[in-house]
PDB file of C-alpha atoms and ligand atoms in Angstrom:
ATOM      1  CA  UNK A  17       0.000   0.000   0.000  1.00  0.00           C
ATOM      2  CA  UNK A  18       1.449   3.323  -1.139  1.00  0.00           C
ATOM      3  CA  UNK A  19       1.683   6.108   1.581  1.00  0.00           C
ATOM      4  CA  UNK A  20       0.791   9.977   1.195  1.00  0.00           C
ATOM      5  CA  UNK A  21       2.195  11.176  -1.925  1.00  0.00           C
ATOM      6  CA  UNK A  22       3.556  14.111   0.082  1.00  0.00           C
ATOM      7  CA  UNK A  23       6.390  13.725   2.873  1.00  0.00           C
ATOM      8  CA  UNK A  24       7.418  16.558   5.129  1.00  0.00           C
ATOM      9  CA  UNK A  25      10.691  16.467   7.202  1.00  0.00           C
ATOM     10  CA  UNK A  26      10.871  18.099  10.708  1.00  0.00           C
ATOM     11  CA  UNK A  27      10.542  17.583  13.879  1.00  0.00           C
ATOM     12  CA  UNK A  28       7.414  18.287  15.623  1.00  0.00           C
ATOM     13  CA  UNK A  29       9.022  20.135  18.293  1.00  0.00           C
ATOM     14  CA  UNK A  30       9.855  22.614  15.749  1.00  0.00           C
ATOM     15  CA  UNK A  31       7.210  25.419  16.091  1.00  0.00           C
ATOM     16  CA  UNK A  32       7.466  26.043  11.799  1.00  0.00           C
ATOM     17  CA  UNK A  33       6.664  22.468  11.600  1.00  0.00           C
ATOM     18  CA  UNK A  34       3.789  22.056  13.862  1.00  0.00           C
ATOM     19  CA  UNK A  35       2.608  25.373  11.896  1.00  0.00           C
ATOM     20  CA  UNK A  36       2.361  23.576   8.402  1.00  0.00           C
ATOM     21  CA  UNK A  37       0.936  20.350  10.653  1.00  0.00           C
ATOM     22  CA  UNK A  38      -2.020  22.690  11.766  1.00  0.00           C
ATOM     23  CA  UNK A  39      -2.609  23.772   8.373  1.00  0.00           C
ATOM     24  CA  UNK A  40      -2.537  20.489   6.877  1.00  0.00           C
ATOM     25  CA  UNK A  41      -5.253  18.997   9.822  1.00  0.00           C
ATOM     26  CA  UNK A  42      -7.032  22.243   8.692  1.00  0.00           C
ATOM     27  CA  UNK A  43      -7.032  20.912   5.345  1.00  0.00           C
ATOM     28  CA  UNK A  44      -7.329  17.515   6.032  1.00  0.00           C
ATOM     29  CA  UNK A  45      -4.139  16.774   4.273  1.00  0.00           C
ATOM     30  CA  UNK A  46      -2.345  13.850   5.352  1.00  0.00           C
ATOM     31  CA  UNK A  47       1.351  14.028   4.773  1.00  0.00           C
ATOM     32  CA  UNK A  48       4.269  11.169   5.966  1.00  0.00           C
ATOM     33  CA  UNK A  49       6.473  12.928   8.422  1.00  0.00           C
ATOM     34  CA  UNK A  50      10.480  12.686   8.532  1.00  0.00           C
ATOM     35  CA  UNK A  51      10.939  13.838  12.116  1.00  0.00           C
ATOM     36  CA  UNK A  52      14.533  14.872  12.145  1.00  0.00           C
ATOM     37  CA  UNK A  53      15.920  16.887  14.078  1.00  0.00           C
ATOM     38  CA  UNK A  54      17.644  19.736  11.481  1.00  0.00           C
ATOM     39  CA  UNK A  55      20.839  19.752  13.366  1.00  0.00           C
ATOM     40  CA  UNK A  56      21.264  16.022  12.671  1.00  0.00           C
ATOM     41  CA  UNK A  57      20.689  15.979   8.875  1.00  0.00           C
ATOM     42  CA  UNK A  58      22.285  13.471   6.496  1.00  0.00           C
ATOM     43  CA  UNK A  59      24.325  14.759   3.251  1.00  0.00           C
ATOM     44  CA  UNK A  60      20.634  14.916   1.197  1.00  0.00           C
ATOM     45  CA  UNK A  61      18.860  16.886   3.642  1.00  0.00           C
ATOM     46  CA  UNK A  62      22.107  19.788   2.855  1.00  0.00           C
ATOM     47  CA  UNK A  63      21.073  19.398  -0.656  1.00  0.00           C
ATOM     48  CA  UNK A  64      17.820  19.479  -0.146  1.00  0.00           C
ATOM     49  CA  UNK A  65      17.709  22.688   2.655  1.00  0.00           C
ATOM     50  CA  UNK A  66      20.036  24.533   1.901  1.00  0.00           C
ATOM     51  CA  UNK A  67      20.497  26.244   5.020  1.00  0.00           C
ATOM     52  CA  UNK A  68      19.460  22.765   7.184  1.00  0.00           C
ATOM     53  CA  UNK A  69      16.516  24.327   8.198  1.00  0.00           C
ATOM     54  CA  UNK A  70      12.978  22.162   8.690  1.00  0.00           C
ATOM     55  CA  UNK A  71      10.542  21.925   7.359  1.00  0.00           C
ATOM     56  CA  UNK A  72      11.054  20.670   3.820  1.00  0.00           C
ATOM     57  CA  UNK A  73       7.713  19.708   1.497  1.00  0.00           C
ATOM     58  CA  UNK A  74       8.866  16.908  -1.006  1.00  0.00           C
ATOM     59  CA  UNK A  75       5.523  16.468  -3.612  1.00  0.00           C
ATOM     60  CA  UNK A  76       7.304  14.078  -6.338  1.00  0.00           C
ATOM     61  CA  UNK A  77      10.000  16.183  -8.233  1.00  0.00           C
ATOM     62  CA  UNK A  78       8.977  19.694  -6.094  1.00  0.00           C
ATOM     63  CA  UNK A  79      10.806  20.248  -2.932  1.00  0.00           C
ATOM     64  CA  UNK A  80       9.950  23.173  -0.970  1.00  0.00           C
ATOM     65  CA  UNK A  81      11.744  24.769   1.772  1.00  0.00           C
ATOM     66  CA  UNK A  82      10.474  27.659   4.325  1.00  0.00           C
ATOM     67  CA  UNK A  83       7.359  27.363   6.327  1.00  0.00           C
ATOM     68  CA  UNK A  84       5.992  30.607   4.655  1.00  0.00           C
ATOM     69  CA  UNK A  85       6.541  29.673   0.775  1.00  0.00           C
ATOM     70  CA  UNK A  86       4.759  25.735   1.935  1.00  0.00           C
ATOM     71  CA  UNK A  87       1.845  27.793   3.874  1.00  0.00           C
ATOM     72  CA  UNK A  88       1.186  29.676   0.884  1.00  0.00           C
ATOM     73  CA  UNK A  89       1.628  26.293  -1.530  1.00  0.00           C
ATOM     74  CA  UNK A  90      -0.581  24.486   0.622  1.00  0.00           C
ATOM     75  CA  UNK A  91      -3.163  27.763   0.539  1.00  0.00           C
ATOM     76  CA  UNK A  92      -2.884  27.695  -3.593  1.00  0.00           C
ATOM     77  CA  UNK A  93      -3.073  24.026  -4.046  1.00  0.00           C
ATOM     78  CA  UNK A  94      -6.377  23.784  -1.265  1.00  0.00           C
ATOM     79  CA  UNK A  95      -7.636  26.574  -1.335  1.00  0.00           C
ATOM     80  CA  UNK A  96     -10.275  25.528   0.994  1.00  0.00           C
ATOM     81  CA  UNK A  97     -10.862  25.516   3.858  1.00  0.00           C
ATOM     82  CA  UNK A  98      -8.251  28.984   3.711  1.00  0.00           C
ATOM     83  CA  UNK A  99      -6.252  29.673   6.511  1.00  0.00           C
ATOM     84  CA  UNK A 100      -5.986  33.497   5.087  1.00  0.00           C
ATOM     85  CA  UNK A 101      -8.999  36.204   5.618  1.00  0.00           C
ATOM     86  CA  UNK A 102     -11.174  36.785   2.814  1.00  0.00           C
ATOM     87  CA  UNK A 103     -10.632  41.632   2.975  1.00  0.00           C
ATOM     88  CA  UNK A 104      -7.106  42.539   0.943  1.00  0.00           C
ATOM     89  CA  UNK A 105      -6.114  44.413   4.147  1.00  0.00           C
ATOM     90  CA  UNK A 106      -6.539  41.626   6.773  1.00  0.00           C
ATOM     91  CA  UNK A 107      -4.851  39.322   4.043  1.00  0.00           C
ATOM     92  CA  UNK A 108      -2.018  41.631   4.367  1.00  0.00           C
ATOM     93  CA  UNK A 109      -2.179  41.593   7.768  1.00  0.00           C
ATOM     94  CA  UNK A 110      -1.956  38.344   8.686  1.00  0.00           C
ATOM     95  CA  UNK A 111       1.121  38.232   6.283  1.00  0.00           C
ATOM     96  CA  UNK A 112       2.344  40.306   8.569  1.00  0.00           C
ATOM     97  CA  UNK A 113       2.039  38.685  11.628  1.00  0.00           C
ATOM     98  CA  UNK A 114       3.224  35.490  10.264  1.00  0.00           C
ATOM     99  CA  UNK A 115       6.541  37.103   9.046  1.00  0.00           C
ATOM    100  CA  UNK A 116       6.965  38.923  12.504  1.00  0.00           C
ATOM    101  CA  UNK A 117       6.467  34.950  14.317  1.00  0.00           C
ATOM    102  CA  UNK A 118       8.683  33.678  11.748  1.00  0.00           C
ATOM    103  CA  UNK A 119      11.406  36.632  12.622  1.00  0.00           C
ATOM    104  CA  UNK A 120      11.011  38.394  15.685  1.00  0.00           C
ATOM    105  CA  UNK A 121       9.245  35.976  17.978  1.00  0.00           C
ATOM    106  CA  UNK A 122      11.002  33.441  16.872  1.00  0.00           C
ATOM    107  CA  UNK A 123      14.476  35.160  17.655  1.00  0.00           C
ATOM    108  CA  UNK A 124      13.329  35.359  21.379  1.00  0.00           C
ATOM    109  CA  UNK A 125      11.399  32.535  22.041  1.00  0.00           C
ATOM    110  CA  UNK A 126      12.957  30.321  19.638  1.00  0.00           C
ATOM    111  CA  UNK A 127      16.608  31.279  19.429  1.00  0.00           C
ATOM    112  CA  UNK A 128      17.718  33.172  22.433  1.00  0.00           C
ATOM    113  CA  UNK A 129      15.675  30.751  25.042  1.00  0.00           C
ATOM    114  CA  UNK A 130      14.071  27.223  23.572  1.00  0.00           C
ATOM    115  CA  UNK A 131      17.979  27.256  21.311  1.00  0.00           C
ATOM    116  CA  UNK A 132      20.378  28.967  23.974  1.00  0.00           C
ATOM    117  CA  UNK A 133      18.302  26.349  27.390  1.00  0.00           C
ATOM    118  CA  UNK A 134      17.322  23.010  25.418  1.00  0.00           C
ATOM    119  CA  UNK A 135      18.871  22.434  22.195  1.00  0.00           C
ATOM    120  CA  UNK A 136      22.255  23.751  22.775  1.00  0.00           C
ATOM    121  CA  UNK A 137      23.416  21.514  25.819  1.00  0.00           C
ATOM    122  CA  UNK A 138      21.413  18.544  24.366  1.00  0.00           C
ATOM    123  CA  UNK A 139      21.736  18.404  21.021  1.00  0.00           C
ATOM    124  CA  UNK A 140      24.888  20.384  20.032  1.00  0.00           C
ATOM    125  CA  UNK A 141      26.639  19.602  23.169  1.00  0.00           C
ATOM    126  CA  UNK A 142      27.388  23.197  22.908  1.00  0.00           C
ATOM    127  CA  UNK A 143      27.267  25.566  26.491  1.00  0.00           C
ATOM    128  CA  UNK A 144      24.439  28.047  26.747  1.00  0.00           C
ATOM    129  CA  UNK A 145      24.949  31.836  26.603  1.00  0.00           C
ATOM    130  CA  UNK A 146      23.040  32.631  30.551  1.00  0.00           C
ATOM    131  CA  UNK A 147      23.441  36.691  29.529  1.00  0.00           C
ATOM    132  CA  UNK A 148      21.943  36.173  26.268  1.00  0.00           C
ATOM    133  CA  UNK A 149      18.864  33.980  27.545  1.00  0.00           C
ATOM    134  CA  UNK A 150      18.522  37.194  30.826  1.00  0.00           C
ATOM    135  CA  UNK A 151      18.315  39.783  28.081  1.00  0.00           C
ATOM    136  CA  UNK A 152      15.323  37.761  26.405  1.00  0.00           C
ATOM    137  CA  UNK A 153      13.304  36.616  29.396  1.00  0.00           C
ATOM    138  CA  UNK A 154      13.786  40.273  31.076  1.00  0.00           C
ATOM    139  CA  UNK A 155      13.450  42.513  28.126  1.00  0.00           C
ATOM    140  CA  UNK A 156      12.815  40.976  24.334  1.00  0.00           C
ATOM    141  CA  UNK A 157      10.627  38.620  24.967  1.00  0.00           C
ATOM    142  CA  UNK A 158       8.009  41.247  27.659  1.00  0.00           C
ATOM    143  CA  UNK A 159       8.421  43.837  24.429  1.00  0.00           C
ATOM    144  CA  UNK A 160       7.402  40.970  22.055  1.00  0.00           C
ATOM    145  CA  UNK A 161       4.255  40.214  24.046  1.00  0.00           C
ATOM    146  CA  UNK A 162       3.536  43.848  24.759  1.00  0.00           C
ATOM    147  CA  UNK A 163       3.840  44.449  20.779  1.00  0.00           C
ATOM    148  CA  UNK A 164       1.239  41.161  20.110  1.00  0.00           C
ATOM    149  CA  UNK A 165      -0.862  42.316  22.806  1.00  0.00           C
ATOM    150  CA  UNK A 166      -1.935  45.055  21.003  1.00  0.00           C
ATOM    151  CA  UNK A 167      -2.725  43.338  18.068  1.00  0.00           C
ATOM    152  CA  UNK A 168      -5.006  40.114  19.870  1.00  0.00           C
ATOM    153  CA  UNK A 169      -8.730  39.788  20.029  1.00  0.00           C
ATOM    154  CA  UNK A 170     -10.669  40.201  22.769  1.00  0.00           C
ATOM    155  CA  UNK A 171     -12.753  36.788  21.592  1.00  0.00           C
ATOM    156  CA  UNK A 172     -12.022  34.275  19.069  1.00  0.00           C
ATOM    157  CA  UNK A 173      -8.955  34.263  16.969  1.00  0.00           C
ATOM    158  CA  UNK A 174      -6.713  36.965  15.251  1.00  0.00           C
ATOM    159  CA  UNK A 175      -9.188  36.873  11.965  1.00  0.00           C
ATOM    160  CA  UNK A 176     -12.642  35.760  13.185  1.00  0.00           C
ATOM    161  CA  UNK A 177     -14.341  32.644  14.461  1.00  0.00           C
ATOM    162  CA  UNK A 178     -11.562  30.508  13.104  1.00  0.00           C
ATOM    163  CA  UNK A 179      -7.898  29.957  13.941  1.00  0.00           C
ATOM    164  CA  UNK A 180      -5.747  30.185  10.788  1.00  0.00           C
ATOM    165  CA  UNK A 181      -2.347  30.823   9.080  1.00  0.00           C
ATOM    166  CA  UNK A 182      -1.668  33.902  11.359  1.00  0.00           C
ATOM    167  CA  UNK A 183      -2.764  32.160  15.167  1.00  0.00           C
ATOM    168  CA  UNK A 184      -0.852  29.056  13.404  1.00  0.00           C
ATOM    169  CA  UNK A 185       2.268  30.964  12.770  1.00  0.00           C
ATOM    170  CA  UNK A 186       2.601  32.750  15.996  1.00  0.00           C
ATOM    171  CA  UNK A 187       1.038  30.249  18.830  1.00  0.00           C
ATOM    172  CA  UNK A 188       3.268  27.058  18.113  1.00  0.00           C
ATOM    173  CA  UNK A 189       6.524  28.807  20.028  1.00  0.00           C
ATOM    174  CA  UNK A 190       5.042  29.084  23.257  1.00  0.00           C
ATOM    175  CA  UNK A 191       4.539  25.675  24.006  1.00  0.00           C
ATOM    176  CA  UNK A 192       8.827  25.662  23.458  1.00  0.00           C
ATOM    177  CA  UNK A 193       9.155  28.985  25.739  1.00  0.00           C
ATOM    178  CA  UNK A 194       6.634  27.169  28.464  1.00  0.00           C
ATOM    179  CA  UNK A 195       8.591  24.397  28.946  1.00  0.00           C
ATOM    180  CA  UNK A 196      12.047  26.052  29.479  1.00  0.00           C
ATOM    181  CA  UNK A 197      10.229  28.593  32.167  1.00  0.00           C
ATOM    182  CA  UNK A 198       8.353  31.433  30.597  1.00  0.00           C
ATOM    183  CA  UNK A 199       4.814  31.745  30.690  1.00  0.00           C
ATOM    184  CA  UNK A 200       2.716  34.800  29.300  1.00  0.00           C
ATOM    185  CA  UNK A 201       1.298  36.255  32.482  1.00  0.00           C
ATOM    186  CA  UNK A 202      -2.312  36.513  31.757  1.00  0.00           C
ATOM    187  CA  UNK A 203      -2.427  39.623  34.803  1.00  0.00           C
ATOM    188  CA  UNK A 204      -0.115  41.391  32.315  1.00  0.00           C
ATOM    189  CA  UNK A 205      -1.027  40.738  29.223  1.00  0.00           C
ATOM    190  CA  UNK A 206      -4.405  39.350  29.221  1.00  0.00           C
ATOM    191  CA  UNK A 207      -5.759  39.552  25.687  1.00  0.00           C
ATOM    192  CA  UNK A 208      -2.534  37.471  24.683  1.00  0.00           C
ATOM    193  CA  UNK A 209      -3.123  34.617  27.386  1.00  0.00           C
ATOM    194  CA  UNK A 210      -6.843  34.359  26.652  1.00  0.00           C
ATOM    195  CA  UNK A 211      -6.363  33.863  22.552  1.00  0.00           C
ATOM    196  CA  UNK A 212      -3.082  31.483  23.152  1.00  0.00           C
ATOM    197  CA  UNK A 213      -5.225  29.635  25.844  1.00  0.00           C
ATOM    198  CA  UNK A 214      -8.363  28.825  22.790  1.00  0.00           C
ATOM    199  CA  UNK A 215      -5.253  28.355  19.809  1.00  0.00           C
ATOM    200  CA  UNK A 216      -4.015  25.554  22.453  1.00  0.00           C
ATOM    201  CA  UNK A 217      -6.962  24.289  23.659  1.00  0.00           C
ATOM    202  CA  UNK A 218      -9.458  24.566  20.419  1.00  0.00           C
ATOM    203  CA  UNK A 219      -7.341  24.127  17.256  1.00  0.00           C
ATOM    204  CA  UNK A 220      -5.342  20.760  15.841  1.00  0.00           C
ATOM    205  CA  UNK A 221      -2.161  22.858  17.739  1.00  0.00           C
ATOM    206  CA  UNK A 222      -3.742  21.309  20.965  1.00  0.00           C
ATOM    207  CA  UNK A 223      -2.877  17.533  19.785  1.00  0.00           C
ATOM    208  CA  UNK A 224       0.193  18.552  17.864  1.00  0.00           C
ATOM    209  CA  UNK A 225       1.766  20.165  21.262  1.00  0.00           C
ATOM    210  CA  UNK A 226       0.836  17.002  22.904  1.00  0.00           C
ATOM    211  CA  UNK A 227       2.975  15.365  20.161  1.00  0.00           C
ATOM    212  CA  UNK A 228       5.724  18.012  20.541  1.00  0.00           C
ATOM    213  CA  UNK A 229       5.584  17.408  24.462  1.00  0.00           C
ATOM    214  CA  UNK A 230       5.997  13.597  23.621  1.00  0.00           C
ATOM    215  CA  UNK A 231       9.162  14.078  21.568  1.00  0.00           C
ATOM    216  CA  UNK A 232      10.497  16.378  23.975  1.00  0.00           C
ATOM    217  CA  UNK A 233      10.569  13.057  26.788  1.00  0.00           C
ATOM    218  CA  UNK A 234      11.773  10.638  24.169  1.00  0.00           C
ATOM    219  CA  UNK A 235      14.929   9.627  23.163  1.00  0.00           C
ATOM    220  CA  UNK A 236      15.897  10.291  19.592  1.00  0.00           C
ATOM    221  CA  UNK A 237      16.011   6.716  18.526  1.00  0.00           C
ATOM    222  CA  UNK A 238      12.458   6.233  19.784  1.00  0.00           C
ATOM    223  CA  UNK A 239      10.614   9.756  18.518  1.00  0.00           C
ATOM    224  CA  UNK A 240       9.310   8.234  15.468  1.00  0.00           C
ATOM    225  CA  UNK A 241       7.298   5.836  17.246  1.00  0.00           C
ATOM    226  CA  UNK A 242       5.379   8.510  19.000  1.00  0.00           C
ATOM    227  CA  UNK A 243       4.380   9.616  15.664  1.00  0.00           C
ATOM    228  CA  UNK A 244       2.785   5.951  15.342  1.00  0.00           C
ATOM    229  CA  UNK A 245       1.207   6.222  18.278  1.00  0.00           C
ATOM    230  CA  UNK A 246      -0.532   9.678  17.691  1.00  0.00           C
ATOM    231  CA  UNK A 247      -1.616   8.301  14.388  1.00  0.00           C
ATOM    232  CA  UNK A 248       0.624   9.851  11.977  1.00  0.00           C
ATOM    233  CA  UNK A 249       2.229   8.105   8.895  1.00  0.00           C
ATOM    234  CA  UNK A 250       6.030   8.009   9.480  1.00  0.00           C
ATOM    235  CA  UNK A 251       8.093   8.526   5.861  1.00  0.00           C
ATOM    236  CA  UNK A 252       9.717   5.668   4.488  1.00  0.00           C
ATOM    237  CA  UNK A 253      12.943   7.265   4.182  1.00  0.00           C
ATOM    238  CA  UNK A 254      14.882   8.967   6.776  1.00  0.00           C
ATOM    239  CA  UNK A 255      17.492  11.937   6.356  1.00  0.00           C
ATOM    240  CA  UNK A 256      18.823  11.869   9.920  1.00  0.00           C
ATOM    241  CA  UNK A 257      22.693  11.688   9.702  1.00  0.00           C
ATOM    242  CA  UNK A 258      23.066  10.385  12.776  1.00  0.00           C
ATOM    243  CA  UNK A 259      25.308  12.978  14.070  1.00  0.00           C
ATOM    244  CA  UNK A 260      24.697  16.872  14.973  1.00  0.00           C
ATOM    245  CA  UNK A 261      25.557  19.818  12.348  1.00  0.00           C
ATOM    246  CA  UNK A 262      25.243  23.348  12.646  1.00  0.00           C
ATOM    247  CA  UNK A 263      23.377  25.161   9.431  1.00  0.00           C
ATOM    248  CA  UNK A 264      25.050  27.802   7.748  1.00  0.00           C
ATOM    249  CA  UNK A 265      22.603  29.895   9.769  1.00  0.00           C
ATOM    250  CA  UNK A 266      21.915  28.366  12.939  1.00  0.00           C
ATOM    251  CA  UNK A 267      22.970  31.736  15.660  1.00  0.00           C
ATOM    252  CA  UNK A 268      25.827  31.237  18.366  1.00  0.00           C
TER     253      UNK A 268
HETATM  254  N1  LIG B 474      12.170  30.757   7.998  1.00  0.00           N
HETATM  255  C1  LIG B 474      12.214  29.323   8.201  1.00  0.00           C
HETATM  256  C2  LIG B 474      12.850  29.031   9.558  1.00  0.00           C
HETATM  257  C3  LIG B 474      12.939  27.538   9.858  1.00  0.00           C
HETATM  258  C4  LIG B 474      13.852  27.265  11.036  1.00  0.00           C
HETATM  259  O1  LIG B 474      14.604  28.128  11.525  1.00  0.00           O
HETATM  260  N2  LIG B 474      13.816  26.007  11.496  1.00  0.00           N
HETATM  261  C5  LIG B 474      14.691  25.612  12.579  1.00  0.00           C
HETATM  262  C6  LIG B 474      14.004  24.611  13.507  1.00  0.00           C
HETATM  263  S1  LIG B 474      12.778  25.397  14.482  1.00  0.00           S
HETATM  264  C7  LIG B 474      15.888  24.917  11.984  1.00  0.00           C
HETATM  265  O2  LIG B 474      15.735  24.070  11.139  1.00  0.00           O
HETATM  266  N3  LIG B 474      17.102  25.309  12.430  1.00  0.00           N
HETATM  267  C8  LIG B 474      18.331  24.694  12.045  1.00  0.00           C
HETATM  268  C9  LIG B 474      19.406  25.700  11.745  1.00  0.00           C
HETATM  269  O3  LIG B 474      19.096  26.886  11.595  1.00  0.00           O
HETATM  270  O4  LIG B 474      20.557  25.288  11.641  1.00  0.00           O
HETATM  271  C10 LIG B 474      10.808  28.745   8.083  1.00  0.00           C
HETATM  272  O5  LIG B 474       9.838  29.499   8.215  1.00  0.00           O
HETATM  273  O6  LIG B 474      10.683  27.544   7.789  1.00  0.00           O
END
């Protein structure tokens, strides 16, 4: 029996991959995952990603790399359900908000805490930087949520009724900031704790956290089985190389 005819490779831990995940479940999509880790990828994967970054969308001869140009395949290919608002300017919008998850939010929560706390020591076998990873709990990352703040509903999601490719770009890091220490604080920035409470709690992000939260406990060896057991079809072929790599772009 012949599996999805799409596979995507990342790990679900990544907050890009469970992104394209939630837009897929949106979708109903079903793709076979490769859940490497980026830093471990084999000599194909460089080919492949050029800068060693997940995820990668492999449809027969198309490979695409960067959560944003997949989101947008995925939106052009099936167009429905969309993840995007229907007005020009909310379209734009939520463009926006995606890129500033993708750069910004990502650089604190991602980068300077989840990369400096967890995947440094572990993975790398690299030390962490403790003055970078003060700046961002006690300055970046309470400027990030005042900026988002400002921009979240008081009900629902960041375009409507539904969550979509904006609440899917942005809410997926958290879950990576939570478990290395930093909370929103709902007393401080209550518009922001309400909307990431219903993205985690209402949307496929709630299962694919539980996923990420699985990996997270397992060894390497053993994290494709918890794909299995969440119900997810695991890729035939494999690009971990079996050893850790920095990307050309991967920070200090
Ligand atoms: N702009 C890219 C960023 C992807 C990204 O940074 N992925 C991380 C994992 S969360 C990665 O693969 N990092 C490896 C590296 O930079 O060496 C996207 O949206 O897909």
């Amino acid at each position: 029996m012949s599996g999805p005819p799409v596979t995507l490779i990342g790990n679900p831990v990544s907050p890009y991959v469970r992104k394209i995940l939630a837009i897929c479940a949106v979708k109903g999509i079903e793709v076979a995952i490769d859940p490497i880790t980026p830093f471990r990828g084999d000599e194909t994967f460089s080919k492949i990603s050029p800068l060693r970054r997940i995820p990668v969308w492999i449809e027969g001869d198309l490979t695409l790399c960067d959560s944003s140009i997949i989101a947008q395949y995925i939106e052009d290919t099936q167009p429905t359900p969309s993840v995007l608002p229907t007005d020009p300017g909310d379209r734009a919008r939520a463009r926006w908000i995606e890129e500033y998850a993708d750069t910004r939010l990502f650089d604190v929560l991602g980068w300077k805490l989840f990369f400096q706390v967890a995947i440094k020591p572990r993975i790398l076998k690299e030390e962490t930087d403790p003055a970078l990873v003060e700046k961002a709990r006690t300055v970046e990352i309470p400027e990030t949520f005042d900026y988002l703040e400002t921009v979240m509903p008081e009900t629902g999601f960041l375009f409507g009724d539904a969550a979509g490719l904006a609440d899917y770009s942005l809410a997926p890091a958290f879950l990576n900031a939570r478990v290395v220490g930093v909370e929103v604080d709902a007393a401080r920035w209550p518009k922001l704790a309400g909307w990431l409470g219903r993205v985690e709690s209402e949307t496929p992000l709630k299962k694919l956290n539980d996923v990420a939260m699985a990996f997270m406990t397992t060894r390497l060896a053993d994290q494709p089985g918890v794909l299995a057991e969440h119900g997810y079809v695991l890729a035939e072929r494999s690009h971990d190389g079996g050893r850790a790599m920095r990307g050309p772009m991967s920070p200090v």
